[in-house]
Amino acid sequence: MNPNKALWEKGDFTKIAALMRQSGEAVVQSLGITTPLRALDLGSGDGTTAVPLAQLGAEVVGIDIAQNLVEAGNKRAAEAGLSRLTFQEGDASDLQGVDDDSFDLTLSVFGAMFAPKPFDVAKEMVRVTKPGGRIVMGNWIPNDETSFVSQLLKISSSFAPPPPEGFVSPMTWGVDTHIIERFGQAGVPKEQISMDTDTFHFVSPDESPADVIDLFRRFYGPTMNAFEAAQESGKVDDLRRQLVELATAMNQDTDGGTSIPATFLRVTVRL
Ligand SMILES: C[S@@+](CC[C@H](N)C(=O)[O-])C[C@H]1O[C@@H](n2cnc3c(N)ncnc32)[C@H](O)[C@@H]1O
C-alpha cells in the first residue's frame, strides 16, 4: 500500500476537520469569488473548503488520496444538496485522468503540501489550472511558534522513527524559496507568485485543549503514528504532556473550550 495513502486513511480526519469548518469558510470567503467558476480542491478531505466553495455556486471537484475521506465528502455533498460538488480519489503528484487547463481555481488548504514529490505536485497544479486562472495554497510554516500544526507535527515526529531516505518534509511548502523553486520548475516566474501569512482557528467550544489533543491522538494519522512509536519506547506520557502543553499555551478560549489560532502561509499563483 502507498504509505502516503495509508497514513491518511489510518485515522479519521473528519474528526479533526470538524474543528476547522469556520476557518475553511473564511478562507473561501476571502477568495473574492464573484463569477461562476470551475474549481479543484486538492487534498480536499471531507470538504472543509470544497463545501463552502460549492455553496458559493462554483462547480467543484475535490480530489483526495484517502478513500474514506472521499466517501465522507460525497456524503456531505449529498446531505447539503450540492449536486455540482463531487469528490474523487487521486494523487496530487499525479492527477491521472484530469485534463490540462480544467480549472479556473485550484485550491489546496493543508492538502497538496502532504503529497510526496513536491515538484510533481507544483507541475500538476499548474497543468490542470487554466491560463488566467489561479492556484491558492495554505501551508503550515516550519519552526514558527504560532503555526500550531507545524509545532504539533514537530513534537510528534520527535517521538517517531526517522523518515525514510529521500523523504521531503511537507513543511518545506511553508518556505518561500522552495515555493518559488517548485513553481519555477513548473514554468511560473516568481513575479506571478505572492505569499502572505494568515491565521486558521481550531475551534471546539465543548472540548478542552487536552480533549483536542486526544482527538489528534485517536484520529490524525501522523499523531497516531507518534503515539504508537511512543508506546514502544515507553514515552506516551511524555508525548501527551508536550502536546497538551502546546495546545493549552496556544488556546485563546477562556470558557473551558478550545480556540487555537494557527498561522499559515497563503500562496497565490497567477497563471
Ligand atoms: C490536513 S488534511 C486537510 C484536508 C482538507 N483540505 C481540510 O482542510 O479539511 C490533508 C489532506 O490531504 C490529503 N492528501 C495527502 N496526501 C495526498 C496526495 N498525495 N494527494 C491527494 N491528497 C492527499 C489527505 O488525505 C488529507 O485529506
mmCIF file of C-alpha atoms and ligand atoms in Angstrom:
data_model
loop_
_atom_site.group_PDB
_atom_site.id
_atom_site.type_symbol
_atom_site.label_atom_id
_atom_site.label_comp_id
_atom_site.label_asym_id
_atom_site.label_seq_id
_atom_site.Cartn_x
_atom_site.Cartn_y
_atom_site.Cartn_z
ATOM 1 C CA MET A 1 0.000 0.000 0.000
ATOM 2 C CA ASN A 2 1.175 3.538 -0.821
ATOM 3 C CA PRO A 3 2.434 4.860 2.591
ATOM 4 C CA ASN A 4 1.091 8.362 1.864
ATOM 5 C CA LYS A 5 -2.410 6.912 1.294
ATOM 6 C CA ALA A 6 -2.098 4.577 4.290
ATOM 7 C CA LEU A 7 -1.175 7.495 6.564
ATOM 8 C CA TRP A 8 -4.310 9.484 5.713
ATOM 9 C CA GLU A 9 -6.666 6.503 5.675
ATOM 10 C CA LYS A 10 -5.325 5.321 9.015
ATOM 11 C CA GLY A 11 -7.389 7.582 11.224
ATOM 12 C CA ASP A 12 -10.489 9.601 10.579
ATOM 13 C CA PHE A 13 -9.553 13.125 9.584
ATOM 14 C CA THR A 14 -13.237 14.165 9.611
ATOM 15 C CA LYS A 15 -12.956 14.369 13.426
ATOM 16 C CA ILE A 16 -10.192 16.979 13.108
ATOM 17 C CA ALA A 17 -11.859 18.751 10.175
ATOM 18 C CA ALA A 18 -14.872 19.347 12.433
ATOM 19 C CA LEU A 19 -12.675 21.839 14.343
ATOM 20 C CA MET A 20 -11.720 23.648 11.130
ATOM 21 C CA ARG A 21 -15.047 24.475 9.468
ATOM 22 C CA GLN A 22 -15.277 28.166 10.422
ATOM 23 C CA SER A 23 -11.818 28.975 9.105
ATOM 24 C CA GLY A 24 -12.416 26.882 5.975
ATOM 25 C CA GLU A 25 -15.431 29.057 5.206
ATOM 26 C CA ALA A 26 -13.441 32.216 5.967
ATOM 27 C CA VAL A 27 -10.656 31.207 3.555
ATOM 28 C CA VAL A 28 -13.212 30.607 0.800
ATOM 29 C CA GLN A 29 -14.943 33.943 1.510
ATOM 30 C CA SER A 30 -11.599 35.731 1.297
ATOM 31 C CA LEU A 31 -11.032 34.461 -2.252
ATOM 32 C CA GLY A 32 -13.432 37.136 -3.516
ATOM 33 C CA ILE A 33 -15.210 34.839 -5.936
ATOM 34 C CA THR A 34 -17.746 36.797 -7.950
ATOM 35 C CA THR A 35 -18.104 34.879 -11.206
ATOM 36 C CA PRO A 36 -19.192 31.275 -11.765
ATOM 37 C CA LEU A 37 -16.148 29.069 -11.910
ATOM 38 C CA ARG A 38 -14.863 25.546 -12.025
ATOM 39 C CA ALA A 39 -12.663 24.741 -9.048
ATOM 40 C CA LEU A 40 -10.412 21.916 -7.925
ATOM 41 C CA ASP A 41 -9.912 21.353 -4.206
ATOM 42 C CA LEU A 42 -6.772 19.252 -3.906
ATOM 43 C CA GLY A 43 -6.277 17.202 -0.736
ATOM 44 C CA SER A 44 -9.863 18.157 -0.053
ATOM 45 C CA GLY A 45 -10.501 15.878 2.916
ATOM 46 C CA ASP A 46 -14.249 15.775 3.514
ATOM 47 C CA GLY A 47 -14.765 19.265 2.138
ATOM 48 C CA THR A 48 -13.778 21.909 4.704
ATOM 49 C CA THR A 49 -13.208 24.316 1.807
ATOM 50 C CA ALA A 50 -14.882 22.396 -1.053
ATOM 51 C CA VAL A 51 -18.341 22.601 0.558
ATOM 52 C CA PRO A 52 -18.319 26.400 1.076
ATOM 53 C CA LEU A 53 -16.835 26.840 -2.417
ATOM 54 C CA ALA A 54 -19.751 24.887 -3.889
ATOM 55 C CA GLN A 55 -22.201 26.833 -1.720
ATOM 56 C CA LEU A 56 -20.942 29.976 -3.490
ATOM 57 C CA GLY A 57 -22.107 28.429 -6.765
ATOM 58 C CA ALA A 58 -18.819 27.040 -8.048
ATOM 59 C CA GLU A 59 -18.653 23.656 -9.761
ATOM 60 C CA VAL A 60 -16.166 21.846 -7.546
ATOM 61 C CA VAL A 61 -14.148 18.646 -7.805
ATOM 62 C CA GLY A 62 -12.469 17.512 -4.598
ATOM 63 C CA ILE A 63 -9.547 15.159 -5.112
ATOM 64 C CA ASP A 64 -8.041 13.302 -2.180
ATOM 65 C CA ILE A 65 -5.822 10.265 -1.761
ATOM 66 C CA ALA A 66 -7.855 8.845 1.134
ATOM 67 C CA GLN A 67 -10.818 6.741 0.079
ATOM 68 C CA ASN A 68 -12.595 7.163 3.446
ATOM 69 C CA LEU A 69 -12.419 10.966 3.133
ATOM 70 C CA VAL A 70 -13.683 10.888 -0.461
ATOM 71 C CA GLU A 71 -16.676 8.878 0.766
ATOM 72 C CA ALA A 72 -17.251 11.265 3.675
ATOM 73 C CA GLY A 73 -17.054 14.243 1.292
ATOM 74 C CA ASN A 74 -19.575 12.780 -1.141
ATOM 75 C CA LYS A 75 -21.906 12.098 1.797
ATOM 76 C CA ARG A 76 -21.629 15.720 2.979
ATOM 77 C CA ALA A 77 -22.250 16.980 -0.580
ATOM 78 C CA ALA A 78 -25.380 14.829 -0.905
ATOM 79 C CA GLU A 79 -26.685 15.880 2.518
ATOM 80 C CA ALA A 80 -26.167 19.541 1.619
ATOM 81 C CA GLY A 81 -27.871 19.060 -1.766
ATOM 82 C CA LEU A 82 -24.756 20.227 -3.608
ATOM 83 C CA SER A 83 -25.090 18.461 -6.960
ATOM 84 C CA ARG A 84 -22.173 20.406 -8.500
ATOM 85 C CA LEU A 85 -19.719 19.114 -5.866
ATOM 86 C CA THR A 86 -18.068 15.724 -6.287
ATOM 87 C CA PHE A 87 -15.155 14.068 -4.548
ATOM 88 C CA GLN A 88 -12.894 11.512 -6.165
ATOM 89 C CA GLU A 89 -9.757 9.600 -5.296
ATOM 90 C CA GLY A 90 -6.498 10.849 -6.753
ATOM 91 C CA ASP A 91 -2.904 11.729 -6.014
ATOM 92 C CA ALA A 92 -1.814 15.377 -6.107
ATOM 93 C CA SER A 93 1.547 14.361 -7.547
ATOM 94 C CA ASP A 94 -0.039 12.536 -10.483
ATOM 95 C CA LEU A 95 -3.515 13.779 -11.397
ATOM 96 C CA GLN A 96 -4.311 10.978 -13.816
ATOM 97 C CA GLY A 97 -7.453 11.489 -15.852
ATOM 98 C CA VAL A 98 -7.592 15.246 -15.175
ATOM 99 C CA ASP A 99 -7.273 17.238 -18.397
ATOM 100 C CA ASP A 100 -4.917 20.178 -18.875
ATOM 101 C CA ASP A 101 -6.452 23.642 -18.259
ATOM 102 C CA SER A 102 -9.516 22.237 -16.478
ATOM 103 C CA PHE A 103 -9.995 24.680 -13.589
ATOM 104 C CA ASP A 104 -10.266 28.441 -13.036
ATOM 105 C CA LEU A 105 -9.146 27.920 -9.441
ATOM 106 C CA THR A 106 -7.029 25.212 -7.842
ATOM 107 C CA LEU A 107 -7.279 25.443 -4.055
ATOM 108 C CA SER A 108 -5.320 23.333 -1.616
ATOM 109 C CA VAL A 109 -5.558 24.127 2.069
ATOM 110 C CA PHE A 110 -3.117 21.920 4.014
ATOM 111 C CA GLY A 111 -3.696 19.243 1.360
ATOM 112 C CA ALA A 112 -1.178 19.114 -1.508
ATOM 113 C CA MET A 113 1.590 20.010 0.953
ATOM 114 C CA PHE A 114 1.294 16.452 2.302
ATOM 115 C CA ALA A 115 1.814 14.723 -1.064
ATOM 116 C CA PRO A 116 5.282 13.345 -1.838
ATOM 117 C CA LYS A 117 7.226 14.641 -4.868
ATOM 118 C CA PRO A 118 6.574 18.381 -4.402
ATOM 119 C CA PHE A 119 7.995 19.316 -7.818
ATOM 120 C CA ASP A 120 5.470 16.983 -9.471
ATOM 121 C CA VAL A 121 2.696 18.474 -7.324
ATOM 122 C CA ALA A 122 3.537 22.019 -8.480
ATOM 123 C CA LYS A 123 3.684 20.816 -12.094
ATOM 124 C CA GLU A 124 0.319 19.084 -11.829
ATOM 125 C CA MET A 125 -1.384 22.083 -10.203
ATOM 126 C CA VAL A 126 -0.090 24.343 -12.986
ATOM 127 C CA ARG A 127 -1.043 21.824 -15.685
ATOM 128 C CA VAL A 128 -4.690 21.462 -14.643
ATOM 129 C CA THR A 129 -5.279 25.185 -13.983
ATOM 130 C CA LYS A 130 -6.407 27.350 -16.907
ATOM 131 C CA PRO A 131 -4.201 30.174 -18.205
ATOM 132 C CA GLY A 132 -5.597 33.293 -16.479
ATOM 133 C CA GLY A 133 -6.645 31.164 -13.505
ATOM 134 C CA ARG A 134 -5.073 30.944 -10.069
ATOM 135 C CA ILE A 135 -3.701 28.449 -7.594
ATOM 136 C CA VAL A 136 -4.153 29.144 -3.881
ATOM 137 C CA MET A 137 -2.364 27.040 -1.275
ATOM 138 C CA GLY A 138 -2.492 27.147 2.517
ATOM 139 C CA ASN A 139 0.661 25.659 4.034
ATOM 140 C CA TRP A 140 1.864 25.263 7.607
ATOM 141 C CA ILE A 141 5.110 27.106 8.388
ATOM 142 C CA PRO A 142 8.104 25.199 9.817
ATOM 143 C CA ASN A 143 9.751 26.393 13.027
ATOM 144 C CA ASP A 144 7.110 29.056 13.580
ATOM 145 C CA GLU A 145 5.862 29.014 17.163
ATOM 146 C CA THR A 146 2.500 30.443 16.091
ATOM 147 C CA SER A 147 1.909 27.734 13.458
ATOM 148 C CA PHE A 148 0.092 25.247 15.736
ATOM 149 C CA VAL A 149 0.046 22.211 13.433
ATOM 150 C CA SER A 150 3.668 22.674 12.439
ATOM 151 C CA GLN A 151 4.566 22.615 16.164
ATOM 152 C CA LEU A 152 2.307 19.610 16.779
ATOM 153 C CA LEU A 153 3.960 17.714 13.911
ATOM 154 C CA LYS A 154 7.435 18.722 15.107
ATOM 155 C CA ILE A 155 6.762 17.269 18.572
ATOM 156 C CA SER A 156 5.060 14.187 17.070
ATOM 157 C CA SER A 157 7.955 13.448 14.702
ATOM 158 C CA SER A 158 10.485 13.730 17.537
ATOM 159 C CA PHE A 159 8.830 10.615 19.035
ATOM 160 C CA ALA A 160 8.508 8.715 15.731
ATOM 161 C CA PRO A 161 11.230 6.765 13.883
ATOM 162 C CA PRO A 162 13.251 8.799 11.355
ATOM 163 C CA PRO A 163 11.550 9.149 7.958
ATOM 164 C CA PRO A 164 12.767 7.007 5.041
ATOM 165 C CA GLU A 165 15.730 8.118 2.947
ATOM 166 C CA GLY A 166 14.747 10.792 0.422
ATOM 167 C CA PHE A 167 11.666 11.931 2.371
ATOM 168 C CA VAL A 168 10.912 15.610 1.738
ATOM 169 C CA SER A 169 9.206 17.275 4.692
ATOM 170 C CA PRO A 170 5.727 18.677 3.880
ATOM 171 C CA MET A 171 6.767 21.714 5.938
ATOM 172 C CA THR A 172 9.090 22.810 3.124
ATOM 173 C CA TRP A 173 5.887 24.062 1.418
ATOM 174 C CA GLY A 174 5.873 26.766 4.099
ATOM 175 C CA VAL A 175 9.210 28.222 2.907
ATOM 176 C CA ASP A 176 9.250 30.896 0.188
ATOM 177 C CA THR A 177 12.436 29.726 -1.576
ATOM 178 C CA HIS A 178 11.053 26.198 -2.039
ATOM 179 C CA ILE A 179 7.767 27.532 -3.369
ATOM 180 C CA ILE A 180 9.493 29.770 -5.903
ATOM 181 C CA GLU A 181 11.770 26.916 -6.994
ATOM 182 C CA ARG A 182 8.921 24.385 -7.344
ATOM 183 C CA PHE A 183 6.596 26.654 -9.312
ATOM 184 C CA GLY A 184 9.614 27.971 -11.228
ATOM 185 C CA GLN A 185 10.355 24.444 -12.486
ATOM 186 C CA ALA A 186 6.692 24.233 -13.471
ATOM 187 C CA GLY A 187 7.230 27.313 -15.665
ATOM 188 C CA VAL A 188 5.831 30.058 -13.411
ATOM 189 C CA PRO A 189 8.035 33.159 -12.928
ATOM 190 C CA LYS A 190 8.350 34.373 -9.345
ATOM 191 C CA GLU A 191 6.617 37.675 -10.171
ATOM 192 C CA GLN A 192 3.387 35.673 -10.509
ATOM 193 C CA ILE A 193 3.655 34.238 -7.003
ATOM 194 C CA SER A 194 2.578 36.092 -3.874
ATOM 195 C CA MET A 195 2.751 34.963 -0.270
ATOM 196 C CA ASP A 196 1.162 36.262 2.922
ATOM 197 C CA THR A 197 0.686 34.907 6.387
ATOM 198 C CA ASP A 198 -2.857 34.224 7.512
ATOM 199 C CA THR A 199 -4.480 32.559 10.528
ATOM 200 C CA PHE A 200 -6.642 29.451 10.807
ATOM 201 C CA HIS A 201 -8.523 28.616 14.030
ATOM 202 C CA PHE A 202 -9.118 25.190 15.549
ATOM 203 C CA VAL A 203 -12.364 25.647 17.432
ATOM 204 C CA SER A 204 -14.365 23.459 19.789
ATOM 205 C CA PRO A 205 -16.431 25.266 22.437
ATOM 206 C CA ASP A 206 -17.180 21.973 24.238
ATOM 207 C CA GLU A 207 -13.741 20.408 24.331
ATOM 208 C CA SER A 208 -10.661 21.410 26.330
ATOM 209 C CA PRO A 209 -7.205 21.606 24.715
ATOM 210 C CA ALA A 210 -6.437 18.201 26.289
ATOM 211 C CA ASP A 211 -9.591 16.759 24.674
ATOM 212 C CA VAL A 212 -8.481 18.190 21.321
ATOM 213 C CA ILE A 213 -5.049 16.553 21.681
ATOM 214 C CA ASP A 214 -6.816 13.276 22.445
ATOM 215 C CA LEU A 215 -8.744 13.703 19.156
ATOM 216 C CA PHE A 216 -5.443 14.088 17.291
ATOM 217 C CA ARG A 217 -4.132 11.017 19.165
ATOM 218 C CA ARG A 218 -7.124 8.891 18.128
ATOM 219 C CA PHE A 219 -7.848 10.180 14.617
ATOM 220 C CA TYR A 220 -4.930 12.103 12.996
ATOM 221 C CA GLY A 221 -2.564 9.693 11.177
ATOM 222 C CA PRO A 222 0.751 11.464 11.935
ATOM 223 C CA THR A 223 -0.083 11.816 15.650
ATOM 224 C CA MET A 224 -1.411 8.243 15.823
ATOM 225 C CA ASN A 225 1.933 7.025 14.458
ATOM 226 C CA ALA A 226 3.842 9.105 17.007
ATOM 227 C CA PHE A 227 1.805 7.618 19.873
ATOM 228 C CA GLU A 228 2.394 4.089 18.538
ATOM 229 C CA ALA A 229 6.146 4.728 18.498
ATOM 230 C CA ALA A 230 5.990 6.342 21.945
ATOM 231 C CA GLN A 231 4.118 3.319 23.249
ATOM 232 C CA GLU A 232 7.012 1.102 22.182
ATOM 233 C CA SER A 233 9.606 3.361 23.751
ATOM 234 C CA GLY A 234 7.593 3.903 26.961
ATOM 235 C CA LYS A 235 7.230 7.648 26.272
ATOM 236 C CA VAL A 236 3.468 8.026 25.805
ATOM 237 C CA ASP A 237 3.016 10.245 28.877
ATOM 238 C CA ASP A 238 5.863 12.491 27.780
ATOM 239 C CA LEU A 239 4.412 12.892 24.257
ATOM 240 C CA ARG A 240 0.899 13.619 25.551
ATOM 241 C CA ARG A 241 2.230 16.108 28.129
ATOM 242 C CA GLN A 242 4.191 18.036 25.474
ATOM 243 C CA LEU A 243 1.212 18.175 23.102
ATOM 244 C CA VAL A 244 -1.247 19.212 25.819
ATOM 245 C CA GLU A 245 1.188 21.912 26.978
ATOM 246 C CA LEU A 246 1.403 23.201 23.402
ATOM 247 C CA ALA A 247 -2.383 23.281 22.907
ATOM 248 C CA THR A 248 -3.004 24.815 26.346
ATOM 249 C CA ALA A 249 -0.393 27.525 25.837
ATOM 250 C CA MET A 250 -1.902 28.497 22.474
ATOM 251 C CA ASN A 251 -5.556 28.278 23.499
ATOM 252 C CA GLN A 252 -7.491 31.551 23.489
ATOM 253 C CA ASP A 253 -10.840 30.252 24.766
ATOM 254 C CA THR A 254 -11.392 31.351 28.368
ATOM 255 C CA ASP A 255 -14.604 29.416 28.894
ATOM 256 C CA GLY A 256 -13.410 25.794 29.092
ATOM 257 C CA GLY A 257 -13.385 25.204 25.348
ATOM 258 C CA THR A 258 -10.722 25.460 22.680
ATOM 259 C CA SER A 259 -9.887 28.128 20.157
ATOM 260 C CA ILE A 260 -6.332 27.775 18.901
ATOM 261 C CA PRO A 261 -5.032 30.171 16.248
ATOM 262 C CA ALA A 262 -2.596 28.699 13.756
ATOM 263 C CA THR A 263 -0.505 30.822 11.423
ATOM 264 C CA PHE A 264 -0.135 29.560 7.872
ATOM 265 C CA LEU A 265 1.446 30.684 4.628
ATOM 266 C CA ARG A 266 -1.030 31.571 1.958
ATOM 267 C CA VAL A 267 0.434 31.217 -1.513
ATOM 268 C CA THR A 268 -1.282 32.655 -4.592
ATOM 269 C CA VAL A 269 -0.007 31.768 -8.041
ATOM 270 C CA ARG A 270 -1.475 33.645 -11.014
ATOM 271 C CA LEU A 271 -1.221 31.878 -14.337
HETATM 272 C C1 LIG B 1 -4.569 18.042 6.856
HETATM 273 S S1 LIG B 1 -5.715 17.252 5.774
HETATM 274 C C2 LIG B 1 -6.587 18.651 5.092
HETATM 275 C C3 LIG B 1 -7.910 18.301 4.466
HETATM 276 C C4 LIG B 1 -8.754 19.478 3.991
HETATM 277 N N1 LIG B 1 -8.084 20.272 2.980
HETATM 278 C C5 LIG B 1 -9.212 20.324 5.138
HETATM 279 O O1 LIG B 1 -8.727 21.467 5.262
HETATM 280 O O2 LIG B 1 -10.036 19.845 5.923
HETATM 281 C C6 LIG B 1 -4.662 16.706 4.459
HETATM 282 C C7 LIG B 1 -5.412 16.058 3.336
HETATM 283 O O3 LIG B 1 -4.536 15.838 2.232
HETATM 284 C C8 LIG B 1 -4.815 14.561 1.700
HETATM 285 N N2 LIG B 1 -3.631 14.091 0.983
HETATM 286 C C9 LIG B 1 -2.447 13.699 1.496
HETATM 287 N N3 LIG B 1 -1.621 13.311 0.508
HETATM 288 C C10 LIG B 1 -2.290 13.469 -0.660
HETATM 289 C C11 LIG B 1 -1.971 13.229 -2.031
HETATM 290 N N4 LIG B 1 -0.806 12.721 -2.398
HETATM 291 N N5 LIG B 1 -2.897 13.515 -2.967
HETATM 292 C C12 LIG B 1 -4.124 13.982 -2.615
HETATM 293 N N6 LIG B 1 -4.485 14.205 -1.334
HETATM 294 C C13 LIG B 1 -3.579 13.963 -0.366
HETATM 295 C C14 LIG B 1 -5.159 13.734 2.921
HETATM 296 O O4 LIG B 1 -5.840 12.544 2.618
HETATM 297 C C15 LIG B 1 -5.994 14.719 3.738
HETATM 298 O O5 LIG B 1 -7.351 14.685 3.380
#
